[in-house]
Every structure is written in structure tokens, then in C-alpha cells.
PDB file of C-alpha atoms and ligand atoms in Angstrom:
ATOM      1  CA  MET Q   1     -56.466 209.782 -47.374  1.00  0.00           C
ATOM      2  CA  HIS Q   2     -59.091 211.218 -44.830  1.00  0.00           C
ATOM      3  CA  PHE Q   3     -57.542 212.335 -41.872  1.00  0.00           C
ATOM      4  CA  ILE Q   4     -61.021 213.170 -40.552  1.00  0.00           C
ATOM      5  CA  SER Q   5     -64.175 211.228 -40.939  1.00  0.00           C
ATOM      6  CA  PRO Q   6     -66.212 212.094 -43.770  1.00  0.00           C
ATOM      7  CA  GLU Q   7     -69.223 213.108 -41.768  1.00  0.00           C
ATOM      8  CA  LEU Q   8     -66.739 215.478 -40.213  1.00  0.00           C
ATOM      9  CA  GLU Q   9     -65.658 216.710 -43.335  1.00  0.00           C
ATOM     10  CA  LEU Q  10     -69.033 217.522 -44.883  1.00  0.00           C
ATOM     11  CA  TYR Q  11     -70.138 219.206 -41.342  1.00  0.00           C
ATOM     12  CA  VAL Q  12     -66.630 221.149 -41.909  1.00  0.00           C
ATOM     13  CA  GLU Q  13     -67.518 222.066 -45.147  1.00  0.00           C
ATOM     14  CA  ARG Q  14     -71.180 223.394 -44.051  1.00  0.00           C
ATOM     15  CA  HIS Q  15     -70.138 225.019 -41.777  1.00  0.00           C
ATOM     16  CA  SER Q  16     -67.630 227.322 -43.673  1.00  0.00           C
ATOM     17  CA  GLU Q  17     -68.147 230.242 -46.676  1.00  0.00           C
ATOM     18  CA  ASN Q  18     -69.965 228.358 -49.446  1.00  0.00           C
ATOM     19  CA  GLU Q  19     -68.009 227.933 -52.254  1.00  0.00           C
ATOM     20  CA  PRO Q  20     -68.863 230.929 -55.034  1.00  0.00           C
ATOM     21  CA  THR Q  21     -70.731 230.198 -58.255  1.00  0.00           C
ATOM     22  CA  LEU Q  22     -67.640 230.344 -60.351  1.00  0.00           C
ATOM     23  CA  LEU Q  23     -65.463 228.101 -58.509  1.00  0.00           C
ATOM     24  CA  ALA Q  24     -68.020 225.499 -58.810  1.00  0.00           C
ATOM     25  CA  ALA Q  25     -68.388 225.539 -62.289  1.00  0.00           C
ATOM     26  CA  LEU Q  26     -64.699 224.685 -62.005  1.00  0.00           C
ATOM     27  CA  HIS Q  27     -64.828 221.946 -59.587  1.00  0.00           C
ATOM     28  CA  ARG Q  28     -68.049 220.731 -61.779  1.00  0.00           C
ATOM     29  CA  GLU Q  29     -65.886 220.835 -65.497  1.00  0.00           C
ATOM     30  CA  THR Q  30     -62.410 219.635 -63.598  1.00  0.00           C
ATOM     31  CA  TYR Q  31     -64.166 216.248 -62.423  1.00  0.00           C
ATOM     32  CA  GLN Q  32     -65.894 215.901 -65.419  1.00  0.00           C
ATOM     33  CA  LYS Q  33     -62.961 216.402 -68.242  1.00  0.00           C
ATOM     34  CA  ILE Q  34     -59.771 216.963 -66.802  1.00  0.00           C
ATOM     35  CA  MET Q  35     -57.490 213.654 -65.300  1.00  0.00           C
ATOM     36  CA  GLN Q  36     -56.593 213.592 -61.832  1.00  0.00           C
ATOM     37  CA  PRO Q  37     -59.331 216.181 -60.528  1.00  0.00           C
ATOM     38  CA  ARG Q  38     -58.271 215.000 -57.068  1.00  0.00           C
ATOM     39  CA  MET Q  39     -55.309 217.753 -57.519  1.00  0.00           C
ATOM     40  CA  LEU Q  40     -57.908 221.008 -57.144  1.00  0.00           C
ATOM     41  CA  SER Q  41     -58.208 222.491 -54.246  1.00  0.00           C
ATOM     42  CA  GLY Q  42     -61.722 221.948 -53.983  1.00  0.00           C
ATOM     43  CA  HIS Q  43     -64.265 223.811 -51.750  1.00  0.00           C
ATOM     44  CA  PHE Q  44     -63.240 223.741 -47.822  1.00  0.00           C
ATOM     45  CA  GLN Q  45     -59.215 223.906 -48.678  1.00  0.00           C
ATOM     46  CA  GLY Q  46     -59.865 226.977 -51.284  1.00  0.00           C
ATOM     47  CA  ARG Q  47     -61.957 228.822 -48.591  1.00  0.00           C
ATOM     48  CA  VAL Q  48     -58.832 228.155 -46.281  1.00  0.00           C
ATOM     49  CA  LEU Q  49     -56.786 229.756 -49.180  1.00  0.00           C
ATOM     50  CA  SER Q  50     -59.237 232.720 -49.668  1.00  0.00           C
ATOM     51  CA  MET Q  51     -59.223 233.694 -46.104  1.00  0.00           C
ATOM     52  CA  LEU Q  52     -55.402 233.981 -45.898  1.00  0.00           C
ATOM     53  CA  SER Q  53     -55.205 235.422 -48.889  1.00  0.00           C
ATOM     54  CA  LYS Q  54     -57.777 238.671 -48.016  1.00  0.00           C
ATOM     55  CA  LEU Q  55     -55.820 238.392 -44.168  1.00  0.00           C
ATOM     56  CA  ILE Q  56     -52.399 239.083 -45.730  1.00  0.00           C
ATOM     57  CA  ARG Q  57     -53.782 241.325 -48.752  1.00  0.00           C
ATOM     58  CA  PRO Q  58     -51.040 240.387 -51.467  1.00  0.00           C
ATOM     59  CA  ALA Q  59     -50.283 242.758 -53.999  1.00  0.00           C
ATOM     60  CA  THR Q  60     -47.735 240.047 -55.784  1.00  0.00           C
ATOM     61  CA  ILE Q  61     -48.911 236.393 -55.599  1.00  0.00           C
ATOM     62  CA  LEU Q  62     -46.634 233.245 -57.089  1.00  0.00           C
ATOM     63  CA  GLU Q  63     -48.352 230.328 -57.734  1.00  0.00           C
ATOM     64  CA  ILE Q  64     -46.259 226.462 -58.658  1.00  0.00           C
ATOM     65  CA  GLY Q  65     -48.780 223.909 -60.062  1.00  0.00           C
ATOM     66  CA  THR Q  66     -51.600 226.070 -61.818  1.00  0.00           C
ATOM     67  CA  TYR Q  67     -53.916 222.826 -62.723  1.00  0.00           C
ATOM     68  CA  THR Q  68     -56.927 224.005 -63.761  1.00  0.00           C
ATOM     69  CA  GLY Q  69     -56.669 227.407 -61.875  1.00  0.00           C
ATOM     70  CA  TYR Q  70     -59.162 226.565 -58.791  1.00  0.00           C
ATOM     71  CA  ALA Q  71     -56.262 227.808 -56.151  1.00  0.00           C
ATOM     72  CA  THR Q  72     -55.531 230.615 -58.109  1.00  0.00           C
ATOM     73  CA  LEU Q  73     -59.198 232.174 -58.215  1.00  0.00           C
ATOM     74  CA  CYS Q  74     -59.064 231.651 -54.426  1.00  0.00           C
ATOM     75  CA  LEU Q  75     -55.825 233.030 -53.891  1.00  0.00           C
ATOM     76  CA  ALA Q  76     -56.899 236.086 -56.071  1.00  0.00           C
ATOM     77  CA  GLU Q  77     -59.732 237.073 -54.187  1.00  0.00           C
ATOM     78  CA  GLY Q  78     -57.942 238.684 -51.529  1.00  0.00           C
ATOM     79  CA  MET Q  79     -55.256 240.304 -53.576  1.00  0.00           C
ATOM     80  CA  GLN Q  80     -54.902 244.121 -53.251  1.00  0.00           C
ATOM     81  CA  GLU Q  81     -56.644 246.236 -56.180  1.00  0.00           C
ATOM     82  CA  ASN Q  82     -54.013 246.516 -58.698  1.00  0.00           C
ATOM     83  CA  GLY Q  83     -52.444 243.386 -57.625  1.00  0.00           C
ATOM     84  CA  SER Q  84     -51.030 240.426 -59.956  1.00  0.00           C
ATOM     85  CA  ILE Q  85     -50.796 236.894 -60.178  1.00  0.00           C
ATOM     86  CA  ASP Q  86     -48.421 234.622 -61.243  1.00  0.00           C
ATOM     87  CA  THR Q  87     -48.948 231.217 -61.964  1.00  0.00           C
ATOM     88  CA  ILE Q  88     -47.024 228.476 -63.166  1.00  0.00           C
ATOM     89  CA  ASP Q  89     -48.016 224.822 -64.689  1.00  0.00           C
ATOM     90  CA  ILE Q  90     -46.208 222.250 -66.976  1.00  0.00           C
ATOM     91  CA  ASN Q  91     -49.186 220.803 -68.893  1.00  0.00           C
ATOM     92  CA  GLU Q  92     -49.959 223.010 -71.913  1.00  0.00           C
ATOM     93  CA  GLU Q  93     -53.379 220.371 -71.655  1.00  0.00           C
ATOM     94  CA  LEU Q  94     -54.555 222.649 -69.082  1.00  0.00           C
ATOM     95  CA  SER Q  95     -54.000 226.275 -70.434  1.00  0.00           C
ATOM     96  CA  SER Q  96     -57.347 226.471 -72.075  1.00  0.00           C
ATOM     97  CA  ILE Q  97     -59.513 225.538 -69.084  1.00  0.00           C
ATOM     98  CA  GLN Q  98     -57.325 228.061 -67.362  1.00  0.00           C
ATOM     99  CA  LYS Q  99     -57.659 230.496 -69.346  1.00  0.00           C
ATOM    100  CA  LYS Q 100     -61.566 230.246 -69.754  1.00  0.00           C
ATOM    101  CA  TYR Q 101     -62.009 230.694 -65.889  1.00  0.00           C
ATOM    102  CA  PHE Q 102     -59.219 233.281 -65.796  1.00  0.00           C
ATOM    103  CA  ASP Q 103     -61.325 235.258 -68.524  1.00  0.00           C
ATOM    104  CA  LEU Q 104     -64.777 234.622 -66.694  1.00  0.00           C
ATOM    105  CA  SER Q 105     -63.326 235.883 -63.384  1.00  0.00           C
ATOM    106  CA  PRO Q 106     -62.776 239.808 -62.183  1.00  0.00           C
ATOM    107  CA  TRP Q 107     -59.158 238.968 -62.219  1.00  0.00           C
ATOM    108  CA  LYS Q 108     -59.000 238.123 -66.140  1.00  0.00           C
ATOM    109  CA  ASP Q 109     -56.062 241.393 -66.668  1.00  0.00           C
ATOM    110  CA  GLN Q 110     -54.542 240.854 -63.044  1.00  0.00           C
ATOM    111  CA  ILE Q 111     -53.471 237.152 -64.131  1.00  0.00           C
ATOM    112  CA  SER Q 112     -50.391 235.827 -66.032  1.00  0.00           C
ATOM    113  CA  GLN Q 113     -50.558 232.004 -67.247  1.00  0.00           C
ATOM    114  CA  HIS Q 114     -46.622 230.794 -67.490  1.00  0.00           C
ATOM    115  CA  LEU Q 115     -46.480 227.931 -69.458  1.00  0.00           C
ATOM    116  CA  GLY Q 116     -43.554 225.811 -68.667  1.00  0.00           C
ATOM    117  CA  ASP Q 117     -40.989 223.945 -65.798  1.00  0.00           C
ATOM    118  CA  ALA Q 118     -41.217 225.956 -62.761  1.00  0.00           C
ATOM    119  CA  LEU Q 119     -37.476 226.213 -62.246  1.00  0.00           C
ATOM    120  CA  GLU Q 120     -36.821 227.869 -65.160  1.00  0.00           C
ATOM    121  CA  ILE Q 121     -39.836 229.928 -65.314  1.00  0.00           C
ATOM    122  CA  ILE Q 122     -38.802 231.666 -61.653  1.00  0.00           C
ATOM    123  CA  PRO Q 123     -35.631 233.291 -62.235  1.00  0.00           C
ATOM    124  CA  THR Q 124     -37.557 235.003 -65.413  1.00  0.00           C
ATOM    125  CA  LEU Q 125     -40.280 236.668 -63.398  1.00  0.00           C
ATOM    126  CA  GLY Q 126     -38.419 239.280 -62.247  1.00  0.00           C
ATOM    127  CA  LYS Q 127     -40.650 240.226 -59.315  1.00  0.00           C
ATOM    128  CA  THR Q 128     -40.926 239.995 -55.584  1.00  0.00           C
ATOM    129  CA  TYR Q 129     -43.731 238.632 -53.914  1.00  0.00           C
ATOM    130  CA  ASP Q 130     -45.804 238.629 -50.539  1.00  0.00           C
ATOM    131  CA  LEU Q 131     -47.589 235.435 -51.116  1.00  0.00           C
ATOM    132  CA  VAL Q 132     -46.158 232.383 -52.385  1.00  0.00           C
ATOM    133  CA  PHE Q 133     -48.728 229.054 -53.036  1.00  0.00           C
ATOM    134  CA  ILE Q 134     -45.885 225.885 -53.368  1.00  0.00           C
ATOM    135  CA  ASP Q 135     -47.967 223.306 -54.906  1.00  0.00           C
ATOM    136  CA  ALA Q 136     -46.715 221.422 -57.863  1.00  0.00           C
ATOM    137  CA  ASP Q 137     -44.108 218.154 -58.203  1.00  0.00           C
ATOM    138  CA  LYS Q 138     -43.080 217.263 -54.752  1.00  0.00           C
ATOM    139  CA  ASP Q 139     -39.735 216.374 -55.566  1.00  0.00           C
ATOM    140  CA  ASN Q 140     -38.919 219.624 -56.293  1.00  0.00           C
ATOM    141  CA  TYR Q 141     -40.243 221.513 -53.270  1.00  0.00           C
ATOM    142  CA  LEU Q 142     -36.355 221.991 -51.700  1.00  0.00           C
ATOM    143  CA  ARG Q 143     -35.743 223.505 -55.068  1.00  0.00           C
ATOM    144  CA  TYR Q 144     -38.854 226.106 -55.449  1.00  0.00           C
ATOM    145  CA  PHE Q 145     -38.370 227.028 -51.700  1.00  0.00           C
ATOM    146  CA  ASP Q 146     -34.482 228.119 -52.267  1.00  0.00           C
ATOM    147  CA  MET Q 147     -35.487 229.496 -55.254  1.00  0.00           C
ATOM    148  CA  ILE Q 148     -38.125 231.527 -54.129  1.00  0.00           C
ATOM    149  CA  LEU Q 149     -37.319 232.817 -50.270  1.00  0.00           C
ATOM    150  CA  PRO Q 150     -35.284 235.509 -52.020  1.00  0.00           C
ATOM    151  CA  LEU Q 151     -37.881 236.817 -53.871  1.00  0.00           C
ATOM    152  CA  MET Q 152     -39.830 236.896 -51.188  1.00  0.00           C
ATOM    153  CA  ASN Q 153     -40.922 240.578 -49.672  1.00  0.00           C
ATOM    154  CA  LYS Q 154     -40.290 240.690 -45.255  1.00  0.00           C
ATOM    155  CA  GLY Q 155     -43.085 239.448 -43.725  1.00  0.00           C
ATOM    156  CA  GLY Q 156     -44.041 237.524 -46.985  1.00  0.00           C
ATOM    157  CA  ILE Q 157     -46.277 233.790 -46.443  1.00  0.00           C
ATOM    158  CA  ILE Q 158     -44.981 231.108 -48.271  1.00  0.00           C
ATOM    159  CA  LEU Q 159     -47.947 228.120 -48.387  1.00  0.00           C
ATOM    160  CA  SER Q 160     -46.954 224.314 -48.903  1.00  0.00           C
ATOM    161  CA  ASP Q 161     -49.629 221.705 -50.044  1.00  0.00           C
ATOM    162  CA  ASN Q 162     -49.226 218.507 -48.945  1.00  0.00           C
ATOM    163  CA  VAL Q 163     -46.726 218.313 -46.743  1.00  0.00           C
ATOM    164  CA  LEU Q 164     -48.438 215.164 -44.960  1.00  0.00           C
ATOM    165  CA  TRP Q 165     -48.945 213.672 -48.565  1.00  0.00           C
ATOM    166  CA  SER Q 166     -51.611 211.102 -47.182  1.00  0.00           C
ATOM    167  CA  GLY Q 167     -49.477 209.940 -44.318  1.00  0.00           C
ATOM    168  CA  LYS Q 168     -46.675 208.580 -45.459  1.00  0.00           C
ATOM    169  CA  ILE Q 169     -44.143 211.271 -43.749  1.00  0.00           C
ATOM    170  CA  LEU Q 170     -45.138 208.503 -40.499  1.00  0.00           C
ATOM    171  CA  GLU Q 171     -43.999 205.668 -42.626  1.00  0.00           C
ATOM    172  CA  THR Q 172     -39.823 204.552 -43.227  1.00  0.00           C
ATOM    173  CA  PRO Q 173     -40.206 205.608 -46.814  1.00  0.00           C
ATOM    174  CA  ASP Q 174     -38.541 203.128 -49.645  1.00  0.00           C
ATOM    175  CA  PRO Q 175     -35.574 204.956 -50.685  1.00  0.00           C
ATOM    176  CA  ARG Q 176     -36.526 205.182 -54.091  1.00  0.00           C
ATOM    177  CA  ASP Q 177     -39.670 207.131 -53.055  1.00  0.00           C
ATOM    178  CA  LEU Q 178     -38.030 210.546 -53.809  1.00  0.00           C
ATOM    179  CA  SER Q 179     -41.418 212.809 -53.288  1.00  0.00           C
ATOM    180  CA  THR Q 180     -41.506 211.076 -49.578  1.00  0.00           C
ATOM    181  CA  ASN Q 181     -38.312 211.943 -48.787  1.00  0.00           C
ATOM    182  CA  VAL Q 182     -38.054 215.267 -50.036  1.00  0.00           C
ATOM    183  CA  LEU Q 183     -41.261 216.174 -48.176  1.00  0.00           C
ATOM    184  CA  LEU Q 184     -39.706 214.706 -44.822  1.00  0.00           C
ATOM    185  CA  GLU Q 185     -36.588 216.675 -45.350  1.00  0.00           C
ATOM    186  CA  TYR Q 186     -38.513 219.751 -46.193  1.00  0.00           C
ATOM    187  CA  ASN Q 187     -40.797 219.680 -43.461  1.00  0.00           C
ATOM    188  CA  LYS Q 188     -37.943 219.390 -41.499  1.00  0.00           C
ATOM    189  CA  LYS Q 189     -36.071 222.047 -43.006  1.00  0.00           C
ATOM    190  CA  LEU Q 190     -39.349 224.356 -42.637  1.00  0.00           C
ATOM    191  CA  LYS Q 191     -39.217 224.200 -38.878  1.00  0.00           C
ATOM    192  CA  GLU Q 192     -35.451 224.591 -38.842  1.00  0.00           C
ATOM    193  CA  ASP Q 193     -34.771 227.143 -41.133  1.00  0.00           C
ATOM    194  CA  PRO Q 194     -34.450 230.617 -39.285  1.00  0.00           C
ATOM    195  CA  ARG Q 195     -35.374 232.568 -42.215  1.00  0.00           C
ATOM    196  CA  VAL Q 196     -38.692 231.425 -41.655  1.00  0.00           C
ATOM    197  CA  GLU Q 197     -41.596 230.570 -38.907  1.00  0.00           C
ATOM    198  CA  THR Q 198     -43.523 227.800 -39.586  1.00  0.00           C
ATOM    199  CA  VAL Q 199     -47.247 226.023 -39.002  1.00  0.00           C
ATOM    200  CA  LEU Q 200     -47.793 223.074 -40.367  1.00  0.00           C
ATOM    201  CA  LEU Q 201     -51.747 223.223 -40.520  1.00  0.00           C
ATOM    202  CA  PRO Q 202     -53.495 219.469 -40.625  1.00  0.00           C
ATOM    203  CA  ILE Q 203     -55.913 220.735 -43.932  1.00  0.00           C
ATOM    204  CA  ARG Q 204     -56.727 218.108 -46.164  1.00  0.00           C
ATOM    205  CA  ASP Q 205     -53.184 216.945 -47.225  1.00  0.00           C
ATOM    206  CA  GLY Q 206     -51.120 219.113 -44.865  1.00  0.00           C
ATOM    207  CA  LEU Q 207     -50.799 222.969 -45.676  1.00  0.00           C
ATOM    208  CA  THR Q 208     -47.747 225.015 -44.000  1.00  0.00           C
ATOM    209  CA  VAL Q 209     -47.494 228.253 -43.512  1.00  0.00           C
ATOM    210  CA  SER Q 210     -44.521 229.859 -43.665  1.00  0.00           C
ATOM    211  CA  ARG Q 211     -43.844 233.398 -42.630  1.00  0.00           C
ATOM    212  CA  VAL Q 212     -40.543 235.119 -44.086  1.00  0.00           C
ATOM    213  CA  LEU Q 213     -38.693 236.524 -41.238  1.00  0.00           C
TER     214      LEU Q 213
HETATM  215  C1  SAM W 301     -51.734 219.709 -57.400  1.00  0.00           C
HETATM  216  S1  SAM W 301     -52.079 220.387 -59.127  1.00  0.00           S
HETATM  217  C2  SAM W 301     -52.220 221.809 -58.626  1.00  0.00           C
HETATM  218  C3  SAM W 301     -53.192 222.019 -57.811  1.00  0.00           C
HETATM  219  C4  SAM W 301     -53.719 223.482 -58.056  1.00  0.00           C
HETATM  220  N1  SAM W 301     -53.099 224.291 -57.331  1.00  0.00           N
HETATM  221  C5  SAM W 301     -55.170 224.143 -57.127  1.00  0.00           C
HETATM  222  O1  SAM W 301     -55.210 223.744 -55.907  1.00  0.00           O
HETATM  223  O2  SAM W 301     -56.300 223.779 -57.964  1.00  0.00           O
HETATM  224  C6  SAM W 301     -50.339 220.393 -59.469  1.00  0.00           C
HETATM  225  C7  SAM W 301     -50.015 220.754 -61.063  1.00  0.00           C
HETATM  226  O3  SAM W 301     -48.382 221.004 -61.032  1.00  0.00           O
HETATM  227  C8  SAM W 301     -47.954 221.049 -62.263  1.00  0.00           C
HETATM  228  N2  SAM W 301     -46.486 221.016 -62.728  1.00  0.00           N
HETATM  229  C9  SAM W 301     -46.168 219.549 -62.317  1.00  0.00           C
HETATM  230  N3  SAM W 301     -44.352 219.599 -62.127  1.00  0.00           N
HETATM  231  C10 SAM W 301     -44.317 221.038 -62.577  1.00  0.00           C
HETATM  232  C11 SAM W 301     -42.848 221.812 -63.257  1.00  0.00           C
HETATM  233  N4  SAM W 301     -42.035 221.153 -62.963  1.00  0.00           N
HETATM  234  N5  SAM W 301     -43.538 222.822 -63.407  1.00  0.00           N
HETATM  235  C12 SAM W 301     -44.665 223.847 -63.442  1.00  0.00           C
HETATM  236  N6  SAM W 301     -45.578 222.686 -62.914  1.00  0.00           N
HETATM  237  C13 SAM W 301     -45.830 221.266 -62.559  1.00  0.00           C
HETATM  238  C14 SAM W 301     -48.949 219.918 -62.748  1.00  0.00           C
HETATM  239  O4  SAM W 301     -49.215 219.863 -64.133  1.00  0.00           O
HETATM  240  C15 SAM W 301     -49.970 219.808 -61.473  1.00  0.00           C
HETATM  241  O5  SAM W 301     -51.328 221.054 -63.081  1.00  0.00           O
END
């Protein structure tokens, strides 16, 4: 769903930073070869992620849901010089394209790819984080939040993607529509949880920024 007209989207994109060459190539290859390319953050949201990361200057970043690695590379742009990124994805068919583009980037030695279920991998990471991007299966968003909150450094930022779920959060969901029901509960929790301060930005499919108090 487009929340703003395609013309306005184009205008916004044209008046934001250009997409870096490496990311444009990854964007192209994802659309040519990988299933469900709309999962990739894309030019405008990618520049938003890059800008947020540059403002935060995180030393440690965790991404839940790598897909082809587009957002990983956007978040890496703001990372401190000796920083590190852990990124998790359950789909092993994506590992080679992720590695190809991570290796072509300036951060190839700072990115750790983790293959498997994020719910199993997160407890094994043994780190604390300045920036976390939650962008995997929506059904588990509440579990991801509960798992990562104790791992967040004070003042750390949790970004959550797709929280507007193509506008479905305004409808009365079918009880069997787990993703929509979870996202409704998730958005309410982020607003009410006194451990975080939250703003929901209507960017693309909805991107929440939560600062850990
Ligand atoms: C929306 S895509 C991520 C897009 C990427 N962050 C970007 O912006 O370019 C979601 C990804 O989450 C992965 N995923 C789904 N369930 C998962 C799980 N339980 N653990 C880890 N990854 C999962 C999928 O394989 C998919 O690649």
C-alpha cells in the first residue's frame, strides 16, 4: 500500500540523498534474482536508516531479518570505526548474496552473518547493543522486543519496521490473522511501556523509533 502518492514518493526520493552505487547494485540484483524483493528496505527508507545510524553513532548493531543485506549496509554507514553488526536470517538461500555484498563493502570484517531462527540466536550473542533493527517475522515482534530490551545499552535505539502493516492496523482483524493482531499489541506496548520512549514514523510501511530509557 502507498500511504502517499507515487508522485510524492518520487519527489521525496529525488530530494533525499542518492542511493550509493553498491546499494543500487544490490537493489537491482535482489529484484532480478530473489523472491519477494519488496522486503528490501529500498532507496528512501535505506537513506532514513543510514541517517538515523549516523545520528546515533552506534558501536554495536543488531539486525533481526537480514534478507539480502540492504538495510545492514545502510545501518553500517553510521557505525563507529571499530563497531560491529550482528545480522540474523533464517533463510539460508540468502546467505550467498548477503556475503557477496558485505564483502564488497568497507565493513566486511565488521559484519557477522548468523543463520537460523532469531529466537534461538539472540540469547547466544553475548553482547549489548546501541541500535537494533527488528525486521523479521511480525508474529514474533513481541518476543523480539522482550528478548532485546535487557541487551540494550542505556539510550539505545530500537527500530521496528512494518508497524503500519499496509494500513491493516486500522481494521478489525480476523482472529486468525496473527501478524496484524501481534502488530496491534506491539504498537500499543511500545507506546505504553515506561522503559522506552517511542515515536511511530509513517515512513514506507511504518517505522517505529524507540529510545531505551
Ligand atoms: C522484511 S525481510 C528483512 C529486510 C531487510 N531488513 C531489509 O530492510 O532489506 C524479513 C527477513 O526476515 C527473515 N526471517 C523471518 N523469520 C525469521 C526468524 N524467525 N529468524 C530470523 N529471520 C527470520 C526472512 O527470511 C526475511 O529475509
